[in-house]
Each structure stands twice: as structure tokens, then as C-alpha cells.
CSV table of C-alpha atoms in Angstrom, one decimal:
chain,number,residue,atom,x,y,z
A,1,MET,CA,141.8,89.9,101.2
A,2,LYS,CA,143.2,86.0,103.2
A,3,GLU,CA,139.7,84.6,102.2
A,4,THR,CA,140.3,85.4,98.1
A,5,GLU,CA,144.1,84.1,98.5
A,6,ARG,CA,142.7,81.0,100.6
A,7,THR,CA,140.5,80.2,98.1
A,8,GLU,CA,142.6,81.2,95.0
A,9,ASP,CA,145.0,78.7,96.7
A,10,ARG,CA,142.4,75.7,96.6
A,11,ASP,CA,141.7,76.5,92.9
A,12,SER,CA,145.0,76.6,91.7
A,13,ARG,CA,145.4,72.6,93.2
A,14,LEU,CA,141.7,71.9,92.0
A,15,LEU,CA,142.0,69.0,89.3
A,16,GLU,CA,141.4,70.8,85.6
A,17,GLY,CA,138.1,69.0,84.7
A,18,VAL,CA,136.9,70.1,88.2
A,19,ARG,CA,137.0,73.0,88.8
A,20,ARG,CA,134.6,75.3,86.3
A,21,ARG,CA,131.7,72.9,87.3
A,22,VAL,CA,132.6,74.3,90.7
A,23,GLU,CA,132.9,77.2,90.1
A,24,ALA,CA,129.6,77.2,88.5
A,25,ALA,CA,128.5,75.4,92.0
A,26,ARG,CA,129.9,78.1,94.0
A,27,ARG,CA,127.4,80.1,92.0
A,28,ASP,CA,124.1,78.3,93.1
A,29,VAL,CA,123.3,80.4,96.4
A,30,LEU,CA,119.5,80.2,97.2
A,31,PRO,CA,117.9,83.3,95.9
A,32,PRO,CA,116.9,85.6,99.4
A,33,GLU,CA,113.3,85.1,98.0
A,34,ARG,CA,113.7,80.9,99.1
A,35,VAL,CA,114.9,81.6,102.1
A,36,GLU,CA,113.1,84.3,103.0
A,37,ARG,CA,109.9,82.1,102.5
A,38,VAL,CA,112.3,79.6,104.9
A,39,VAL,CA,112.9,81.9,107.2
A,40,ARG,CA,109.1,83.2,107.5
A,41,ARG,CA,107.2,79.8,107.8
A,42,VAL,CA,110.2,79.9,110.6
A,43,VAL,CA,109.3,82.4,113.1
A,44,THR,CA,105.6,83.3,112.3
A,45,GLY,CA,103.9,80.7,110.1
A,46,PRO,CA,102.9,80.9,107.0
A,47,PRO,CA,100.5,82.8,104.9
A,48,PRO,CA,97.3,82.0,104.9
A,49,PRO,CA,95.9,79.2,102.1
A,50,GLY,CA,94.3,81.5,99.3
A,51,SER,CA,96.5,84.3,97.8
A,52,GLY,CA,93.4,86.6,98.5
A,53,GLY,CA,95.8,87.3,101.7
A,54,ALA,CA,94.5,87.4,105.5
A,55,LEU,CA,91.4,87.6,104.4
A,56,GLY,CA,91.0,85.3,101.5
A,57,GLY,CA,90.6,81.6,103.6
A,58,ALA,CA,87.1,80.6,103.7
A,59,GLY,CA,85.3,80.3,106.6
A,60,ILE,CA,87.3,81.8,109.2
A,61,GLY,CA,85.4,83.9,111.9
A,62,ARG,CA,85.8,86.4,113.8
A,63,ALA,CA,88.5,84.3,116.2
A,64,GLY,CA,89.8,84.1,112.7
A,65,LEU,CA,90.5,87.4,112.4
A,66,GLY,CA,91.1,88.1,114.9
A,67,PHE,CA,94.1,85.7,114.9
A,68,LEU,CA,95.3,86.7,111.4
A,69,ALA,CA,95.1,90.7,113.7
A,70,GLY,CA,97.1,88.6,116.5
A,71,VAL,CA,100.4,87.6,113.8
A,72,ALA,CA,100.1,90.6,110.9
A,73,VAL,CA,100.9,93.7,114.9
A,74,PHE,CA,103.3,90.3,115.1
A,75,GLY,CA,105.1,90.8,111.9
A,76,GLY,CA,104.8,94.6,112.2
A,77,VAL,CA,106.5,94.9,115.8
A,78,MET,CA,109.1,92.8,114.2
A,79,TRP,CA,109.7,94.8,111.6
A,80,PHE,CA,109.3,98.5,113.0
A,81,GLY,CA,111.0,97.6,115.4
A,82,PHE,CA,113.6,96.2,113.7
A,83,GLY,CA,114.6,99.2,111.9
A,84,ARG,CA,114.4,100.6,114.5
A,85,ASP,CA,116.8,98.8,117.1
A,86,GLY,CA,119.8,99.6,114.7
A,87,PRO,CA,120.7,96.2,112.3
A,88,GLY,CA,117.3,98.1,110.5
A,89,GLU,CA,118.8,97.6,107.2
A,90,ARG,CA,120.5,95.1,107.1
A,91,VAL,CA,117.3,93.2,108.1
A,92,GLN,CA,114.5,95.4,106.0
A,93,GLY,CA,116.2,95.3,103.0
A,94,THR,CA,115.5,92.3,101.3
A,95,GLU,CA,119.5,91.1,100.0
A,96,PRO,CA,121.1,89.5,102.3
A,97,PRO,CA,125.4,90.2,101.8
A,98,ARG,CA,126.9,87.9,98.1
A,99,GLY,CA,130.1,88.3,99.7
A,100,ARG,CA,131.5,84.8,101.9
A,101,PRO,CA,129.4,84.6,105.6
A,102,GLU,CA,132.6,86.2,107.6
A,103,HIS,CA,133.6,83.2,110.4
A,104,GLU,CA,130.8,85.4,113.1
A,105,VAL,CA,127.4,87.0,112.4
A,106,SER,CA,128.0,90.1,111.7
A,107,LEU,CA,125.9,91.8,114.5
A,108,GLY,CA,127.8,94.7,116.6
A,109,GLU,CA,127.4,94.2,119.9
A,110,GLY,CA,125.0,96.6,120.8
A,111,ASP,CA,122.7,95.0,118.3
A,112,ALA,CA,122.8,91.7,119.7
A,113,GLU,CA,122.9,93.0,123.1
A,114,ARG,CA,119.2,95.1,122.6
A,115,MET,CA,118.0,91.5,120.1
A,116,LEU,CA,118.2,89.3,123.8
A,117,GLN,CA,117.5,92.1,126.4
A,118,ALA,CA,114.0,91.2,126.3
A,119,PRO,CA,113.1,90.2,129.7
A,120,ARG,CA,112.8,86.3,130.9
A,121,LEU,CA,113.7,84.2,132.8
A,122,SER,CA,117.3,82.6,133.1
A,123,GLN,CA,117.4,79.5,133.2
A,124,GLY,CA,118.9,79.6,136.9
A,125,GLU,CA,116.0,80.8,138.6
A,126,GLU,CA,113.9,78.7,136.3
A,127,ARG,CA,115.3,75.3,137.7
A,128,ALA,CA,116.0,76.6,141.1
A,129,GLN,CA,111.7,76.4,140.2
A,130,THR,CA,111.1,73.7,138.8
A,131,GLY,CA,114.1,72.0,140.7
A,132,ARG,CA,114.7,69.8,137.4
A,133,SER,CA,117.4,70.7,134.9
A,134,ARG,CA,117.7,70.1,131.1
A,135,GLU,CA,120.1,68.5,129.9
A,136,GLU,CA,122.5,70.1,127.8
A,137,ALA,CA,121.9,69.7,123.6
A,138,PRO,CA,125.0,68.5,122.4
A,139,GLU,CA,127.4,71.3,120.2
A,140,GLY,CA,126.2,71.0,116.5
A,141,ASP,CA,122.6,69.8,117.2
A,142,ALA,CA,122.7,66.1,116.3
A,143,SER,CA,120.5,64.8,117.8
A,144,GLY,CA,118.0,66.9,116.5
A,145,PRO,CA,118.1,67.7,112.2
A,146,GLY,CA,119.5,63.9,112.6
A,147,ARG,CA,116.2,62.4,113.3
A,148,PRO,CA,113.9,62.0,110.5
A,149,ALA,CA,111.3,64.4,110.3
A,150,ALA,CA,109.0,62.2,111.1
A,151,SER,CA,109.9,60.6,113.8
A,152,GLY,CA,107.5,63.0,116.1
A,153,PRO,CA,105.1,64.9,116.1
A,154,ALA,CA,105.7,67.8,114.0
A,155,ALA,CA,106.4,70.2,115.9
A,156,ARG,CA,108.0,69.7,120.1
A,157,ALA,CA,106.7,73.0,121.8
A,158,ARG,CA,109.3,73.1,124.6
A,159,GLY,CA,112.6,74.9,124.7
A,160,ARG,CA,115.7,74.8,126.9
A,161,ASP,CA,114.5,78.0,128.5
A,162,GLY,CA,110.8,78.0,128.3
A,163,THR,CA,110.5,79.5,124.5
A,164,ALA,CA,108.2,77.7,122.5
A,165,VAL,CA,110.2,76.4,119.0
A,166,PRO,CA,108.9,76.2,115.8
A,167,ALA,CA,107.8,74.0,113.9
A,168,ARG,CA,110.1,71.1,112.4
A,169,PRO,CA,108.4,70.0,109.2
A,170,MET,CA,106.8,67.1,108.8
A,171,HIS,CA,106.9,64.7,105.4
A,172,ARG,CA,105.0,66.9,102.8
A,173,VAL,CA,101.5,65.3,102.0
A,174,ALA,CA,100.1,64.3,98.2
A,175,GLY,CA,98.7,68.6,97.2
A,176,GLU,CA,100.5,70.1,100.2
A,177,ARG,CA,102.5,72.9,99.0
A,178,PRO,CA,106.1,71.9,99.4
A,179,GLY,CA,107.2,74.6,102.4
A,180,ARG,CA,104.8,74.7,104.4
A,181,SER,CA,106.0,74.7,107.9
A,182,ALA,CA,104.5,72.5,110.0
A,183,GLU,CA,102.4,75.1,112.2
A,184,GLY,CA,101.3,76.4,109.9
A,185,ARG,CA,99.7,72.8,108.1
A,186,ALA,CA,98.3,72.7,111.5
A,187,GLY,CA,96.3,76.2,111.4
A,188,GLU,CA,95.1,75.0,107.6
A,189,ARG,CA,93.9,71.8,108.9
A,190,THR,CA,91.9,73.8,112.4
A,191,ARG,CA,90.7,76.3,110.6
A,192,SER,CA,88.9,74.4,107.9
A,193,ARG,CA,88.5,71.3,110.7
A,194,PRO,CA,83.5,73.1,111.1
A,195,ASP,CA,84.4,72.4,115.3
A,196,GLY,CA,87.5,74.3,114.9
A,197,PRO,CA,89.9,75.0,118.1
A,198,GLY,CA,88.4,77.3,119.8
A,199,GLY,CA,86.3,79.1,117.4
A,200,GLY,CA,88.7,78.8,115.3
A,201,ALA,CA,91.8,80.3,117.7
A,202,GLY,CA,94.2,78.7,115.2
A,203,THR,CA,97.9,77.0,115.9
A,204,SER,CA,99.3,80.2,117.7
A,205,SER,CA,96.6,79.2,120.7
A,206,GLU,CA,97.2,75.3,120.7
A,207,TYR,CA,100.7,77.0,121.2
A,208,GLU,CA,100.0,78.3,123.8
A,209,LEU,CA,97.4,76.6,125.7
A,210,LEU,CA,100.6,73.9,126.1
A,211,LEU,CA,103.0,76.5,126.5
A,212,ARG,CA,100.8,77.6,130.3
A,213,ALA,CA,100.9,73.7,131.3
A,214,ARG,CA,104.1,74.0,130.7
A,215,VAL,CA,104.9,76.5,133.1
A,216,ALA,CA,103.1,75.6,134.7
A,217,LEU,CA,104.4,71.8,134.9
A,218,ARG,CA,108.0,72.9,135.6
A,219,GLN,CA,106.2,75.1,138.7
A,220,GLY,CA,105.4,72.5,140.9
A,221,ARG,CA,100.8,73.6,139.7
A,222,PRO,CA,100.1,69.7,138.1
A,223,ALA,CA,96.7,69.9,138.8
A,224,GLU,CA,96.9,73.5,136.6
A,225,ALA,CA,98.9,71.9,134.5
A,226,LEU,CA,96.8,69.1,134.0
A,227,ARG,CA,93.7,71.1,133.7
A,228,GLY,CA,95.2,72.9,130.9
A,229,LEU,CA,96.0,69.8,128.9
A,230,ARG,CA,92.7,68.7,129.4
A,231,GLU,CA,91.3,72.1,127.9
A,232,HIS,CA,93.5,71.3,125.1
A,233,ARG,CA,91.9,68.2,124.5
A,234,ARG,CA,89.2,69.5,124.5
A,235,ARG,CA,90.7,72.2,121.5
A,236,HIS,CA,92.6,70.4,119.0
A,237,PRO,CA,91.4,66.3,119.9
A,238,ARG,CA,93.4,65.9,116.7
A,239,GLY,CA,95.9,68.7,116.7
A,240,LEU,CA,99.2,68.4,116.0
A,241,LEU,CA,100.9,69.2,119.3
A,242,ARG,CA,98.7,66.5,120.9
A,243,LEU,CA,101.4,64.3,121.6
A,244,GLU,CA,103.2,66.8,123.3
A,245,ARG,CA,100.1,67.3,125.2
A,246,GLU,CA,99.9,63.2,126.1
A,247,VAL,CA,103.4,62.7,127.1
A,248,MET,CA,103.0,66.5,128.9
A,249,ARG,CA,100.3,64.2,130.4
A,250,VAL,CA,102.3,61.4,131.7
A,251,GLU,CA,104.2,64.0,133.7
A,252,ALA,CA,101.2,66.2,135.7
A,253,LEU,CA,99.9,62.9,136.6
A,254,ALA,CA,103.8,61.8,137.6
A,255,ALA,CA,103.9,64.7,138.9
A,256,LEU,CA,100.7,64.7,141.2
A,257,GLY,CA,101.6,61.1,142.2
A,258,ARG,CA,98.7,59.1,139.9
A,259,GLU,CA,101.0,56.7,139.3
A,260,ARG,CA,98.4,54.1,137.8
A,261,GLU,CA,96.7,56.4,135.9
A,262,ALA,CA,100.6,57.6,134.4
A,263,ARG,CA,101.7,54.0,134.1
A,264,ARG,CA,98.8,53.2,132.3
A,265,LEU,CA,99.6,55.4,129.3
A,266,ALA,CA,103.2,55.9,128.9
A,267,GLU,CA,102.5,52.7,128.6
A,268,ARG,CA,100.0,53.5,125.7
A,269,LEU,CA,101.6,55.6,124.2
A,270,TRP,CA,105.5,53.6,124.1
A,271,ASN,CA,104.0,51.8,121.2
A,272,GLU,CA,102.5,54.5,118.9
A,273,PRO,CA,103.9,55.7,116.6
A,274,GLY,CA,105.9,59.1,116.3
A,275,THR,CA,106.9,58.9,120.4
A,276,GLU,CA,110.3,57.9,119.4
A,277,SER,CA,111.7,61.5,120.8
A,278,TYR,CA,109.4,61.1,123.5
A,279,ARG,CA,110.4,58.3,125.4
A,280,HIS,CA,113.4,60.2,127.4
A,281,ARG,CA,110.8,61.8,128.9
A,282,LEU,CA,107.8,59.3,129.0
A,283,ARG,CA,111.6,57.0,131.0
A,284,ALA,CA,112.2,60.1,133.2
A,285,ALA,CA,109.0,60.5,134.2
A,286,LEU,CA,108.2,56.9,135.1
A,287,ARG,CA,111.3,57.3,137.5
A,288,SER,CA,110.0,60.1,138.9
A,289,LEU,CA,107.1,58.2,140.8
A,290,LYS,CA,109.5,54.7,141.5
A,291,ARG,CA,111.8,58.3,143.9
A,292,ARG,CA,108.4,58.3,145.4
B,1,MET,CA,130.3,85.2,118.0
B,2,ALA,CA,129.0,88.3,118.8
B,3,VAL,CA,125.2,87.4,120.1
B,4,GLU,CA,125.3,87.3,123.8
B,5,ALA,CA,122.9,86.1,126.1
B,6,ARG,CA,121.6,88.2,129.2
B,7,ARG,CA,120.8,85.7,131.7
B,8,ASP,CA,120.1,87.5,134.4
B,9,GLU,CA,117.5,89.8,133.5
B,10,PRO,CA,113.6,89.2,135.5
B,11,GLU,CA,111.2,87.0,134.4
B,12,ALA,CA,109.5,87.3,131.0
B,13,GLU,CA,106.3,88.3,129.9
B,14,GLY,CA,105.4,84.1,130.4
B,15,PRO,CA,104.3,81.3,126.9
B,16,GLY,CA,101.3,83.2,126.4
B,17,GLY,CA,102.6,86.3,125.7
B,18,GLY,CA,102.1,86.9,122.6
B,19,GLU,CA,103.8,86.6,120.0
B,20,GLY,CA,104.3,90.6,119.4
B,21,ALA,CA,105.7,90.7,123.4
B,22,ALA,CA,109.1,90.4,123.6
B,23,GLY,CA,110.8,87.9,125.4
B,24,PRO,CA,112.8,84.9,124.7
B,25,ALA,CA,111.1,84.0,121.4
B,26,SER,CA,111.5,87.3,119.5
B,27,ASP,CA,114.6,87.4,120.1
B,28,ALA,CA,115.5,83.8,118.3
B,29,ARG,CA,112.9,85.0,116.3
B,30,ARG,CA,115.3,87.4,114.8
B,31,VAL,CA,118.8,85.8,115.6
B,32,VAL,CA,117.3,83.5,113.7
B,33,THR,CA,116.3,86.0,111.2
B,34,LEU,CA,119.1,87.9,111.0
B,35,VAL,CA,121.3,84.1,111.0
B,36,ALA,CA,119.2,82.9,108.0
B,37,ARG,CA,120.0,86.7,106.1
B,38,GLU,CA,123.9,86.4,107.0
B,39,HIS,CA,124.2,82.2,105.6
B,40,GLY,CA,120.7,81.6,104.5
B,41,PRO,CA,121.7,81.1,100.8
B,42,TYR,CA,124.5,79.6,101.4
B,43,LEU,CA,123.7,76.6,103.5
B,44,GLY,CA,120.5,76.4,100.7
B,45,ARG,CA,123.6,75.9,98.6
B,46,CYS,CA,125.7,73.9,100.7
B,47,LEU,CA,122.0,70.9,101.0
B,48,ARG,CA,121.8,71.1,97.9
B,49,TYR,CA,125.0,69.5,97.7
B,50,LEU,CA,125.3,67.3,99.7
B,51,GLY,CA,122.3,65.5,99.0
B,52,VAL,CA,119.2,66.9,99.4
B,53,THR,CA,116.9,66.8,97.0
B,54,GLU,CA,115.1,71.0,95.6
B,55,ASP,CA,112.2,69.2,96.8
B,56,GLU,CA,113.3,68.7,100.9
B,57,LEU,CA,115.9,71.8,100.4
B,58,ASP,CA,112.8,73.6,102.0
B,59,ASP,CA,111.8,72.0,104.4
B,60,ALA,CA,115.8,70.9,105.2
B,61,LEU,CA,116.7,74.9,105.2
B,62,GLN,CA,113.5,75.2,107.2
B,63,GLU,CA,115.5,72.4,109.8
B,64,VAL,CA,118.9,74.3,110.1
B,65,LEU,CA,117.2,77.6,111.6
B,66,ILE,CA,114.8,75.9,114.0
B,67,VAL,CA,118.3,73.7,115.0
B,68,VAL,CA,119.2,77.9,115.1
B,69,TYR,CA,116.2,78.9,117.2
B,70,ARG,CA,117.0,77.0,119.6
B,71,HIS,CA,120.6,77.6,120.2
B,72,ALA,CA,119.5,81.1,119.7
B,73,ALA,CA,120.0,82.1,123.3
B,74,ARG,CA,123.0,80.0,123.3
B,75,LEU,CA,124.8,80.9,120.3
B,76,GLU,CA,127.4,82.8,121.8
B,77,ARG,CA,129.2,79.6,122.6
B,78,HIS,CA,130.0,78.8,119.0
B,79,GLN,CA,133.0,80.6,118.2
B,80,GLU,CA,133.4,79.8,114.9
B,81,LEU,CA,129.4,80.2,114.0
B,82,ARG,CA,130.0,79.0,109.6
B,83,ALA,CA,132.0,76.3,111.0
B,84,TRP,CA,128.8,75.6,113.6
B,85,LEU,CA,125.8,76.6,111.1
B,86,TYR,CA,127.1,74.3,108.6
B,87,ARG,CA,127.8,70.9,110.7
B,88,VAL,CA,124.0,70.8,112.2
B,89,ALA,CA,123.7,71.7,108.0
B,90,TRP,CA,125.4,69.0,107.4
B,91,HIS,CA,123.4,66.8,110.0
B,92,VAL,CA,120.1,67.3,108.7
B,93,ALA,CA,121.4,66.3,104.9
B,94,ARG,CA,122.1,63.1,106.4
B,95,ALA,CA,119.0,62.6,107.6
B,96,ALA,CA,117.2,63.5,104.4
B,97,ARG,CA,119.6,61.7,102.1
B,98,ARG,CA,119.2,59.0,104.8
B,99,LYS,CA,115.3,59.3,104.0
B,100,THR,CA,115.4,59.4,100.0
B,101,ARG,CA,117.1,56.7,100.3
B,102,ARG,CA,114.5,54.9,102.8
B,103,ARG,CA,111.9,56.8,100.7
B,104,ARG,CA,113.8,55.1,96.7
B,105,ALA,CA,114.2,51.5,98.2
B,106,ARG,CA,110.3,51.5,99.1
B,107,PHE,CA,109.4,52.3,95.0
B,108,VAL,CA,111.5,50.3,93.9
B,109,LEU,CA,110.2,47.5,96.5
B,110,ARG,CA,106.4,48.4,94.9
B,111,GLY,CA,107.3,47.9,91.7
B,112,SER,CA,107.2,52.0,91.2
B,113,SER,CA,110.1,54.2,89.6
B,114,ILE,CA,110.8,57.9,91.4
B,115,GLU,CA,112.8,59.8,89.5
B,116,HIS,CA,115.8,61.2,91.1
B,117,SER,CA,114.4,64.9,91.5
B,118,GLY,CA,117.9,66.3,90.7
B,119,ASP,CA,116.3,68.8,88.6
B,120,CYS,CA,114.1,71.8,90.3
B,121,GLY,CA,111.4,72.5,89.7
B,122,THR,CA,110.4,75.7,91.6
B,123,GLU,CA,109.9,78.1,90.2
B,124,GLU,CA,113.0,79.8,91.2
B,125,CYS,CA,115.7,78.0,89.1
B,126,VAL,CA,113.6,77.3,87.0
B,127,HIS,CA,114.2,80.6,86.6
B,128,GLU,CA,117.8,80.3,87.3
B,129,ALA,CA,117.8,78.2,84.4
B,130,ALA,CA,116.8,80.3,82.2
B,131,GLU,CA,118.6,83.7,83.0
B,132,ASP,CA,122.4,80.9,82.2
B,133,PRO,CA,121.3,77.5,81.4
B,134,GLU,CA,125.5,77.0,81.0
B,135,ARG,CA,126.3,77.0,84.5
B,136,ALA,CA,123.1,75.2,85.5
B,137,ALA,CA,124.0,72.9,83.4
B,138,LEU,CA,127.9,72.9,85.1
B,139,ALA,CA,126.1,72.3,88.3
B,140,ALA,CA,123.5,69.9,87.6
B,141,GLU,CA,127.3,68.1,86.2
B,142,LEU,CA,128.0,68.1,89.3
B,143,ARG,CA,125.9,67.2,91.6
B,144,ASP,CA,125.0,64.4,89.4
B,145,ALA,CA,128.9,63.8,89.8
B,146,LEU,CA,128.5,64.2,93.7
B,147,ASP,CA,125.7,61.5,93.3
B,148,ARG,CA,128.0,58.5,92.7
B,149,LEU,CA,131.0,59.5,95.4
B,150,PRO,CA,130.7,58.2,98.5
B,151,ALA,CA,129.0,60.5,100.8
B,152,LYS,CA,132.7,60.4,103.5
B,153,LEU,CA,134.0,62.1,101.0
B,154,ARG,CA,131.7,64.1,98.7
B,155,ASP,CA,130.8,65.6,102.3
B,156,ALA,CA,134.0,66.3,102.2
B,157,PHE,CA,134.7,68.2,98.8
B,158,VAL,CA,131.5,70.0,98.5
B,159,LEU,CA,132.4,71.9,102.3
B,160,HIS,CA,136.0,72.9,101.1
B,161,HIS,CA,136.2,73.1,97.8
B,162,VAL,CA,132.2,73.8,97.4
B,163,GLU,CA,131.1,76.5,100.5
B,164,GLY,CA,134.6,77.4,100.9
B,165,LEU,CA,135.8,76.0,104.2
B,166,SER,CA,139.5,75.0,105.7
B,167,ILE,CA,140.1,72.0,105.8
B,168,ARG,CA,140.5,72.3,109.4
B,169,GLU,CA,137.4,73.1,109.2
B,170,VAL,CA,135.8,70.6,107.8
B,171,ALA,CA,137.7,68.0,109.7
B,172,ARG,CA,136.0,70.2,112.8
B,173,VAL,CA,132.2,69.3,110.7
B,174,LEU,CA,132.9,66.1,110.1
B,175,GLY,CA,134.0,65.1,112.7
B,176,CYS,CA,137.7,63.7,112.2
B,177,GLY,CA,141.0,65.1,112.0
B,178,ARG,CA,142.4,67.2,109.6
B,179,GLN,CA,144.3,64.9,107.2
B,180,THR,CA,141.2,62.4,107.0
B,181,ALA,CA,139.5,65.5,105.8
B,182,HIS,CA,142.4,66.6,103.4
B,183,ASP,CA,142.6,63.0,101.8
B,184,ARG,CA,139.3,62.6,101.3
B,185,VAL,CA,139.1,65.8,99.8
B,186,ARG,CA,141.1,65.7,97.1
B,187,ARG,CA,140.4,61.6,96.9
B,188,ALA,CA,136.9,62.8,95.7
B,189,ALA,CA,138.7,65.5,94.0
B,190,GLU,CA,139.9,62.3,91.7
B,191,ARG,CA,136.9,60.9,91.1
B,192,LEU,CA,135.3,63.0,89.5
B,193,ARG,CA,137.6,64.1,87.7
B,194,CYS,CA,137.2,60.2,86.6
B,195,LEU,CA,133.1,60.5,85.6
B,196,PHE,CA,134.4,64.3,83.7
B,197,GLU,CA,136.6,62.4,81.3
B,198,GLY,CA,135.0,60.0,81.4
B,199,ASN,CA,131.7,61.5,80.6
B,200,ALA,CA,134.0,63.1,77.9
B,201,ARG,CA,134.6,60.7,76.1
B,202,GLU,CA,131.7,59.0,76.2
B,203,THR,CA,129.9,62.4,74.8
B,204,GLY,CA,133.8,62.4,71.9
B,205,SER,CA,132.5,58.9,70.6
């Protein structure tokens, strides 16, 4: 009601010549299907190439099928788990509310709690274990979205709370369908390579390898992290998360005290295109060397 | 914001716990899904009118959702989620505009021409335009006119009049004072009126 009054008040102030066009613009919301598609890109990655579904992709081996089955299981778990937990009606229904969004997400208290009840390593514990803390991202995350999308590797596998972070969208390349996540593209790329990643394990394994290495690094096991990174390099020599891997190598080498190697690698990375967003990490790693 | 994170829970299964496993990542995905379904259509519209081209729109919306993903566990801090989301969208839109500008400049320097992709080539847009051609034409006119406004005026106008944010929220999103926001909205409306009247005179004559 209040919202309606406010809108009317605003309209009365709006100049006549502009009003009709603004009204037309207000109905110009993005179609739900398109939003759904983007959400899928963020939360699960795109479907494999070939509209024949999971099995339509050419050259998908046994491990590839395993990966696809994993994705299907994940989708099922999310879908049905959500339906059971409460906000199912809204989540399962593909139609978003037509009205104006409220100031708050209209999740019930219970829903939100259930959503976030999954066990996790608290930040405090994590920091205590790793002995490191990260800078808080500014509100509104101006730094993240403000950067040009192509300025870094398309994905960053590091979230503040140790979770996998989905890939950033990159510049599209010619002939590519718009709206593919970098993660998905990596999957496609790796699938299409003859020497595919670990027998076609896909991007998830690329992520997982790096995430395992990262956790090892954060928990003070740099040698293990380095082994994981080596494995990543072997399986995904030109993977999408290559830069992330190299930066982590610098961090692991620094943590091991292998100064010369760390410095050499950091110097090489410093001027490589796309490493701008990693420089603070390189700097921090080198600074930690000086403190030794 | 009703989303509250529990920080005192035991350790998650681990990063390799599989995508289907319950954990921070899957929580974040759920938050993203909910936020996207609630606000996604409006954020998409906001990005579109803030000057993100149609072919970049999906990527831009994805950027916004990624920021939501990253902040999923801390969304309880944002008392005004909507304003926060619009702020994120505004940042993304600014970056996208810069990118488009650079790309266009590059094309111009190379001597080739690049069409401004104000038209939407996607299936949905074609469908929409076919459904209500008059509305689509009016909306396209507004977008074209907005393209001719200075970015600051455009942003304030879109957030206030198209997205329905209050002046206080616009000021918060744009990081300026209320009076400044109000002023920008007013000036933008004035300029748009002049533009439309000028167009009408040209068409009439």
C-alpha cells in the first residue's frame, strides 16, 4: 500500500513526456526463464554441449558419465531437499513473484535457519587453525564486480569461508553461445581435449583439487598443498584455474620457506596478463617470506 | 534481512565433499537461488536500463549473483538487502559500460563499425517485442534516450523512477547525498523531456 502511494507520488512528479516510457520500462523485467538460466549457470554450471542432454556430448567416457551423474544427484538433492525444507513452493515454482521486491528477502526465519544450518567451519575456528585472516570485502563488494570481467582468471576458487566460489563470467569468444559460465566452458574445454582432465573428471575435479590444496595450505600443510597443486598441473595444465594454482604455488613455496623458487615464480606471474587481482596475494606471500 | 548464518557449527565435510553435500557452498547456492528468484527479474531490468547491453546482460546478472554467493553467509548484515543488491548491480553495470566503451573505441580505432546493441537479439526479447510492440518501442526509446544522458543522471533516474527506489535508497546506492540524488533525478527527467520533445518535433516536422 505504502509502496503504491510512493509510486503514485513519484509518477505525479514525473514529467508527462517521460511517464509513458517509464511505465513501459517498468514492465520490462527480465523473463523468469532467463533468470533461471543465469541461476543455473551460477549454482550448477550449464548443461553439457549438445541438446540431447547429458548423454548428448560426444566423447564422454566413463568418468565423464560419473561427473554428469554427480551433477544430476546434486540437482536432485537440491531440488527435493529444498522442497522438503519449507521454501519449496517458492523455489520449485518457476514463477517469481510479480510484485515489487520487498526490502528484505521474504524468507521465513525458520527457512533461513534451515538453509544455513549445514555444518561448517566457523570463521573463528578457521582463522585459529590457519593463523591467517583475510580482509573483509567492502559492503556492496565494489571491488569484485567493479573489476573488468576479463582482468583475472574466470574463476576464483576461494571464498572467505572456504567454500568454492563459482566462476566469473568472462569475455565471450567468437562463436560461443552467450551466457555460459566460465566453469562450464572449462568443462567443455577439458572434455573436448584428448588428454582430458583425469579421464574426463570435468571442472568439478579441477575445483576440488584446488580446494583440497587450499585447505591444506590454510591448515598449515604446505607440502601436501604443493603435492595437490602438482597433481592439478598434471591433470589440467591449461585449466581455467591455472592462475589460481600458480598463485597458490607461490603461497605454498613461501610457507615452506623456499624463498628463491617462490620469488622467481611470483616475478614471473606478476607481469602475466590477468594476474592483477592476485597481486595482493603475491605481495602477502612475499611479505611473509621477509618476516621469516 | 532474515537470513542468519550459524557460525558455531562443527566443521563441514571438507571442500571435496561433493557438490550435493550439505555445506557452506550448498547453502550459498540456495541463498543465490532464492535471491535470484525474488529479485532477479528486477535486477535484470535495472542492469538493462543502467546501460548493460543485451548480449552482456546474462553475464552481468551472473556477476551480481556471484557477489550474492560470496556474501551469502553474511547477508544478515545487510538490513536493506534490496538497496544492497542494487548497489552491487550498479557497480556491475558501471564495469560493463566501461568495457563496452573500451571495446567500441577499439573498434572505431580499427576503422570498423560496431553497432550499439540496443536491440535485444535473444529469443525472449523477440518474443516480448512481438507480444507488445508498442510497449517494447517505448521502452527502447527510453533506453536510447538514457544512453544520451550523463551516467550520473542516468543512474539516479533509473534507480528512482524505473526501479522504484526512494531518494534515500538512491543516495545510498550511488554513495551521494540525498539532495544530490534528488537533484540528479530531477535534472535527468528534465533532459529526457527535452530529448523526447525534440524527437517529437523532428518527427512532426
